[in-house]
CSV table of C-alpha atoms in Angstrom, one decimal:
chain,number,residue,atom,x,y,z
A,42,MET,CA,0.0,-24.7,-6.3
A,43,THR,CA,1.6,-25.4,-2.6
A,44,ILE,CA,4.4,-22.7,-1.1
A,45,HIS,CA,5.9,-25.4,1.4
A,46,HIS,CA,8.0,-23.5,4.8
A,47,ASP,CA,9.9,-26.2,6.0
A,48,TRP,CA,13.0,-24.9,3.9
A,49,ASP,CA,14.9,-26.8,7.1
A,50,ASN,CA,14.7,-29.1,5.6
A,51,THR,CA,14.4,-28.3,1.3
A,52,ASP,CA,18.0,-28.2,-0.3
A,53,ALA,CA,17.6,-25.3,-2.8
A,54,ALA,CA,20.1,-27.1,-4.7
A,55,ARG,CA,18.1,-29.3,-6.2
A,56,LEU,CA,16.4,-26.7,-8.2
A,57,ALA,CA,19.1,-26.4,-10.0
A,58,SER,CA,18.5,-29.5,-10.8
A,59,LEU,CA,15.1,-29.1,-12.8
A,60,THR,CA,15.0,-29.7,-16.6
A,61,ALA,CA,11.8,-28.6,-18.9
A,62,PRO,CA,9.5,-31.9,-18.5
A,63,LYS,CA,10.1,-31.7,-14.5
A,64,MET,CA,9.3,-27.8,-14.7
A,65,ALA,CA,5.9,-28.6,-16.7
A,66,TRP,CA,3.7,-28.1,-13.6
A,67,PHE,CA,4.1,-24.1,-14.4
A,68,MET,CA,3.8,-23.8,-17.7
A,69,GLY,CA,1.2,-22.5,-19.5
A,70,GLU,CA,0.1,-19.5,-21.7
A,71,ALA,CA,3.4,-17.6,-20.2
A,72,THR,CA,5.1,-20.5,-22.9
A,73,ALA,CA,2.6,-20.6,-25.1
A,74,PRO,CA,4.0,-20.2,-28.3
A,75,GLY,CA,3.4,-16.7,-30.0
A,76,VAL,CA,3.4,-15.5,-26.0
A,77,ASN,CA,4.9,-11.6,-25.7
A,78,PRO,CA,6.2,-12.5,-22.5
A,79,MET,CA,5.8,-8.7,-21.7
A,80,PRO,CA,1.9,-8.2,-23.1
A,81,LEU,CA,1.2,-4.6,-24.9
A,82,THR,CA,-1.3,-3.8,-22.3
A,83,LYS,CA,1.4,-4.2,-19.3
A,84,ARG,CA,3.5,-2.2,-20.9
A,85,THR,CA,1.3,0.4,-21.7
A,86,PHE,CA,-0.1,0.3,-17.6
A,87,ASP,CA,3.9,0.6,-16.2
A,88,VAL,CA,5.0,3.8,-18.8
A,89,VAL,CA,1.9,5.6,-18.0
A,90,LEU,CA,1.6,5.0,-14.7
A,91,ALA,CA,4.9,6.2,-14.3
A,92,LEU,CA,5.0,9.5,-16.1
A,93,LEU,CA,2.1,10.6,-14.0
A,94,LEU,CA,3.9,9.7,-11.0
A,95,LEU,CA,7.5,11.2,-12.1
A,96,ILE,CA,5.0,15.0,-12.4
A,97,PRO,CA,4.8,15.2,-8.3
A,98,LEU,CA,6.6,13.0,-6.9
A,99,SER,CA,9.6,14.4,-9.0
A,100,VAL,CA,10.2,16.9,-6.3
A,101,VAL,CA,10.1,14.3,-3.7
A,102,MET,CA,12.7,13.0,-5.0
A,103,LEU,CA,14.5,16.1,-5.5
A,104,GLY,CA,13.9,16.7,-1.3
A,105,VAL,CA,15.0,13.5,-0.7
A,106,ALA,CA,18.4,13.5,-2.7
A,107,ALA,CA,19.2,16.7,-1.1
A,108,VAL,CA,18.5,15.9,2.4
A,109,LEU,CA,21.0,12.3,1.9
A,110,LEU,CA,23.8,14.4,-0.2
A,111,VAL,CA,24.0,16.8,3.8
A,112,LEU,CA,23.5,13.7,5.7
A,113,GLN,CA,25.3,10.8,4.0
A,114,GLY,CA,27.6,12.8,1.3
A,115,ARG,CA,28.0,11.0,-2.2
A,116,PRO,CA,27.0,8.8,-3.7
A,117,ILE,CA,23.5,9.5,-3.6
A,118,PHE,CA,22.6,6.4,-5.5
A,119,TYR,CA,22.6,2.6,-5.4
A,120,ALA,CA,23.5,1.1,-8.3
A,121,ALA,CA,22.4,-2.5,-8.4
A,122,HIS,CA,23.5,-4.9,-11.2
A,123,ARG,CA,20.7,-7.2,-12.0
A,124,MET,CA,18.9,-9.6,-14.4
A,125,ARG,CA,16.4,-7.7,-16.4
A,126,SER,CA,15.9,-11.6,-18.2
A,127,PRO,CA,18.1,-14.6,-18.6
A,128,ASN,CA,20.9,-12.8,-20.5
A,129,GLN,CA,20.1,-9.5,-20.1
A,130,PRO,CA,21.8,-7.6,-16.9
A,131,PHE,CA,21.0,-3.9,-16.5
A,132,THR,CA,21.4,-1.4,-13.8
A,133,GLN,CA,18.6,-1.0,-10.9
A,134,TRP,CA,19.0,2.6,-9.4
A,135,LYS,CA,18.1,3.3,-5.4
A,136,PHE,CA,18.3,5.8,-3.0
A,137,ARG,CA,21.7,4.8,-0.9
A,138,THR,CA,20.7,3.6,2.2
A,139,MET,CA,23.6,1.9,3.3
A,140,LEU,CA,27.2,2.9,4.2
A,141,CYS,CA,29.5,2.3,1.4
A,142,LYS,CA,31.3,-0.6,1.5
A,143,GLU,CA,33.6,-1.8,-1.5
A,144,GLY,CA,32.2,-5.3,-3.4
A,145,ASP,CA,29.2,-4.9,-1.2
A,146,PHE,CA,26.5,-7.5,-2.6
A,147,GLY,CA,23.6,-9.8,-1.9
A,148,ALA,CA,20.8,-9.8,0.9
A,149,THR,CA,21.1,-7.7,3.6
A,150,GLY,CA,21.1,-10.3,6.7
A,151,ALA,CA,22.0,-8.5,10.9
A,152,HIS,CA,25.7,-8.1,9.5
A,153,LYS,CA,25.1,-5.2,7.7
A,154,ALA,CA,22.1,-3.9,10.3
A,155,TRP,CA,24.9,-1.6,11.2
A,156,ARG,CA,25.6,0.0,7.6
A,157,ILE,CA,21.5,1.6,7.4
A,158,THR,CA,21.8,5.2,8.1
A,159,PRO,CA,19.2,6.3,10.5
A,160,MET,CA,17.6,8.3,7.1
A,161,GLY,CA,18.4,4.9,5.5
A,162,ARG,CA,15.9,3.6,7.4
A,163,PHE,CA,13.3,5.5,7.3
A,164,LEU,CA,13.8,5.4,3.5
A,165,ARG,CA,13.6,1.3,3.9
A,166,ARG,CA,10.0,2.0,5.7
A,167,SER,CA,9.0,3.9,3.2
A,168,ARG,CA,9.8,2.5,0.3
A,169,ILE,CA,10.7,5.9,-1.1
A,170,ASP,CA,14.2,4.3,-1.8
A,171,GLU,CA,12.9,2.7,-4.9
A,172,LEU,CA,11.6,5.5,-6.6
A,173,PRO,CA,14.3,6.1,-8.8
A,174,GLN,CA,13.3,3.1,-9.9
A,175,LEU,CA,10.3,4.8,-12.4
A,176,VAL,CA,13.5,5.2,-14.2
A,177,ASN,CA,13.5,1.5,-15.0
A,178,ILE,CA,11.0,1.5,-15.3
A,179,LEU,CA,10.2,3.6,-18.1
A,180,LYS,CA,13.6,2.3,-19.5
A,181,GLY,CA,11.7,-0.9,-20.3
A,182,ASP,CA,13.9,-2.4,-17.4
A,183,MET,CA,11.5,-3.3,-15.4
A,184,SER,CA,7.8,-3.2,-14.5
A,185,PHE,CA,5.8,-2.1,-11.6
A,186,VAL,CA,4.8,-5.8,-10.6
A,187,GLY,CA,7.4,-8.9,-11.4
A,188,PRO,CA,9.5,-10.5,-9.5
A,189,ARG,CA,12.1,-9.0,-8.1
A,190,PRO,CA,14.8,-8.3,-10.0
A,191,PRO,CA,17.6,-11.1,-9.1
A,192,LEU,CA,21.3,-10.8,-9.4
A,193,ARG,CA,23.4,-12.4,-12.0
A,194,GLU,CA,24.7,-15.7,-9.3
A,195,TYR,CA,21.5,-16.5,-8.7
A,196,VAL,CA,20.2,-17.1,-12.6
A,197,GLU,CA,23.1,-18.4,-13.3
A,198,ARG,CA,22.7,-21.5,-10.5
A,199,PHE,CA,19.3,-21.5,-11.2
A,200,PRO,CA,18.6,-21.2,-15.4
A,201,ALA,CA,16.1,-23.8,-15.6
A,202,VAL,CA,13.6,-21.5,-12.9
A,203,TYR,CA,14.5,-17.9,-14.0
A,204,GLY,CA,14.2,-18.9,-17.8
A,205,GLN,CA,10.3,-19.4,-16.6
A,206,VAL,CA,10.0,-16.3,-14.6
A,207,LEU,CA,11.5,-13.8,-16.0
A,208,HIS,CA,9.3,-13.9,-18.6
A,209,SER,CA,7.8,-11.2,-16.3
A,210,ARG,CA,9.7,-8.5,-16.0
A,211,PRO,CA,11.2,-7.4,-12.9
A,212,GLY,CA,9.0,-5.8,-11.0
A,213,VAL,CA,9.1,-2.9,-8.0
A,214,THR,CA,6.3,-5.1,-5.7
A,215,GLY,CA,5.2,-8.7,-6.7
A,216,LEU,CA,3.8,-11.3,-5.8
A,217,ALA,CA,6.4,-12.9,-3.6
A,218,THR,CA,7.4,-9.3,-1.7
A,219,LEU,CA,4.1,-9.1,-0.3
A,220,ILE,CA,3.1,-12.1,0.5
A,221,TYR,CA,7.2,-13.1,2.0
A,222,HIS,CA,9.2,-10.0,2.8
A,223,ARG,CA,8.1,-10.2,6.2
A,224,HIS,CA,9.5,-13.6,6.6
A,225,GLU,CA,12.0,-13.2,5.0
A,226,ASP,CA,13.2,-10.1,7.1
A,227,ARG,CA,12.4,-12.5,9.8
A,228,ILE,CA,15.0,-15.1,8.5
A,229,LEU,CA,17.7,-12.8,7.7
A,230,ALA,CA,17.3,-10.8,10.8
A,231,ARG,CA,19.1,-13.6,13.4
A,232,CYS,CA,21.9,-14.6,10.7
A,233,LYS,CA,25.1,-12.5,12.0
A,234,SER,CA,27.8,-13.6,9.1
A,235,ALA,CA,27.8,-13.2,5.3
A,236,GLN,CA,28.1,-16.6,5.4
A,237,ALA,CA,24.8,-17.1,7.5
A,238,THR,CA,22.9,-15.0,5.5
A,239,GLU,CA,23.8,-16.5,1.7
A,240,ALA,CA,23.0,-20.2,3.9
A,241,ALA,CA,19.8,-19.1,4.6
A,242,TYR,CA,19.0,-17.3,1.6
A,243,TYR,CA,20.0,-19.8,-0.9
A,244,ARG,CA,18.1,-22.8,1.5
A,245,ARG,CA,15.3,-21.2,3.1
A,246,CYS,CA,14.2,-17.7,1.0
A,247,LEU,CA,14.5,-18.4,-2.5
A,248,PRO,CA,12.8,-21.0,-3.0
A,249,ALA,CA,10.1,-20.3,-1.3
A,250,LYS,CA,9.8,-16.4,-3.3
A,251,LEU,CA,11.0,-18.6,-6.8
A,252,LYS,CA,7.4,-20.2,-6.0
A,253,ILE,CA,5.4,-18.0,-5.4
A,254,ASP,CA,7.4,-15.7,-8.8
A,255,LEU,CA,6.2,-19.3,-10.8
A,256,ILE,CA,2.7,-19.3,-9.6
A,257,TYR,CA,2.3,-15.2,-10.3
A,258,GLN,CA,3.7,-16.0,-14.0
A,259,ARG,CA,0.8,-18.7,-14.5
A,260,HIS,CA,-1.8,-16.5,-13.8
A,261,ARG,CA,-0.7,-13.5,-14.3
A,262,SER,CA,-2.5,-10.7,-15.7
A,263,LEU,CA,-3.5,-6.5,-15.1
A,264,ARG,CA,-6.2,-6.9,-12.3
A,265,LEU,CA,-3.9,-9.3,-10.6
A,266,ASP,CA,-1.1,-6.5,-10.6
A,267,LEU,CA,-3.6,-4.2,-9.7
A,268,TRP,CA,-4.7,-6.1,-6.6
A,269,ILE,CA,0.0,-6.1,-5.5
A,270,LEU,CA,-0.3,-3.0,-6.6
A,271,TRP,CA,-3.0,-2.0,-4.4
A,272,HIS,CA,-2.5,-4.0,-0.9
A,273,THR,CA,1.5,-3.1,-1.3
A,274,LEU,CA,-0.2,0.6,-1.2
A,275,LYS,CA,-1.7,-0.3,2.2
A,276,ILE,CA,1.6,-1.7,3.2
A,277,VAL,CA,3.4,1.7,2.5
A,278,VAL,CA,1.0,4.1,3.9
A,279,SER,CA,-0.8,2.5,6.7
A,280,ARG,CA,3.1,1.0,7.7
A,281,ARG,CA,1.6,-2.0,9.4
A,282,ASP,CA,3.2,-5.5,7.2
A,283,GLU,CA,-0.6,-6.6,5.9
A,284,ARG,CA,-0.9,-9.4,4.3
A,285,PRO,CA,-3.5,-10.3,1.6
A,286,ARG,CA,-7.2,-11.6,2.5
A,287,ARG,CA,-6.9,-15.3,3.6
A,288,ARG,CA,-9.6,-17.9,4.1
A,289,ARG,CA,-8.5,-19.6,7.2
A,290,ARG,CA,-4.7,-20.9,8.1
A,291,GLY,CA,-2.2,-21.0,5.9
A,292,GLN,CA,-4.5,-19.8,2.9
A,293,VAL,CA,-4.1,-16.6,0.8
A,294,GLU,CA,-6.6,-15.6,-1.8
A,295,LEU,CA,-6.3,-14.4,-5.3
A,296,PRO,CA,-8.4,-11.7,-7.0
A,297,ASP,CA,-9.6,-15.1,-9.1
A,298,GLY,CA,-11.3,-16.8,-6.0
A,299,SER,CA,-8.1,-19.3,-6.1
A,300,LEU,CA,-6.0,-19.7,-2.9
A,301,LEU,CA,-2.6,-20.5,-2.8
A,302,HIS,CA,-1.8,-22.9,0.2
A,303,ARG,CA,1.7,-22.0,2.0
A,304,ALA,CA,1.3,-25.9,3.8
A,305,GLY,CA,-0.5,-28.8,1.8
A,306,SER,CA,-0.7,-30.6,-1.7
A,307,ARG,CA,-2.0,-28.5,-3.9
A,308,ARG,CA,-3.9,-25.2,-5.3
A,309,VAL,CA,-7.8,-25.0,-5.2
A,310,LYS,CA,-10.6,-22.8,-6.4
A,311,GLY,CA,-12.8,-21.2,-4.2
A,312,SER,CA,-15.2,-18.5,-4.6
A,313,GLN,CA,-15.7,-15.0,-3.4
A,314,GLY,CA,-19.0,-15.1,-2.0
């Protein structure tokens, strides 16, 4: 599979016109009859890990909540309305990192940078702002690894694609987050208005992330989830946006030795030696 980066010449509206026959290139085990979109092993792993993490991290969360209450006031949490499946909305919880503004939603570009509080910058950089999502995981709305939870409007605009992407429960981190997050931030940081941010996100970021999410959906496994979690943890701890190991320019290697091409025409199988 190919992850194209020449999005200046890509029309994101093309995704909206995809039908099931034209989408056969990524259909596999995830859409086979009788396959559970949320395997029991993945759900069990999520619940056990979330409970184990809540024991020490509950103290951290209480401390962060107290600091936010003193420095920023209420509300302490940001409630984001997202979709867990094409027809099921849910409320995603985060610590609030921005000044409040009525009716705010969508991607964060340079036009919103002034609203990010000093404490919020630290919480975002360290990913501590996402700790409340442990509750979402226990409720079954999210998983540790999966596509980022989309807005309803994105799901309604690209129903065929999200119908496949959301076979996997939305995740706190994921393959698209790991590979594309830095590139997305760089693109949106140049957008000086809400209109420019929305256009850049629709035209450049969303198509790339959806392609990576479809790749994850096709090759989802506990091994791949652990690989994504490990690389995410390394980025958070080192505070470096370290990319997964590449074989050569434009390629990212997955745990099974498969190579994802950022530019090119195919997905190839490579040895791990």
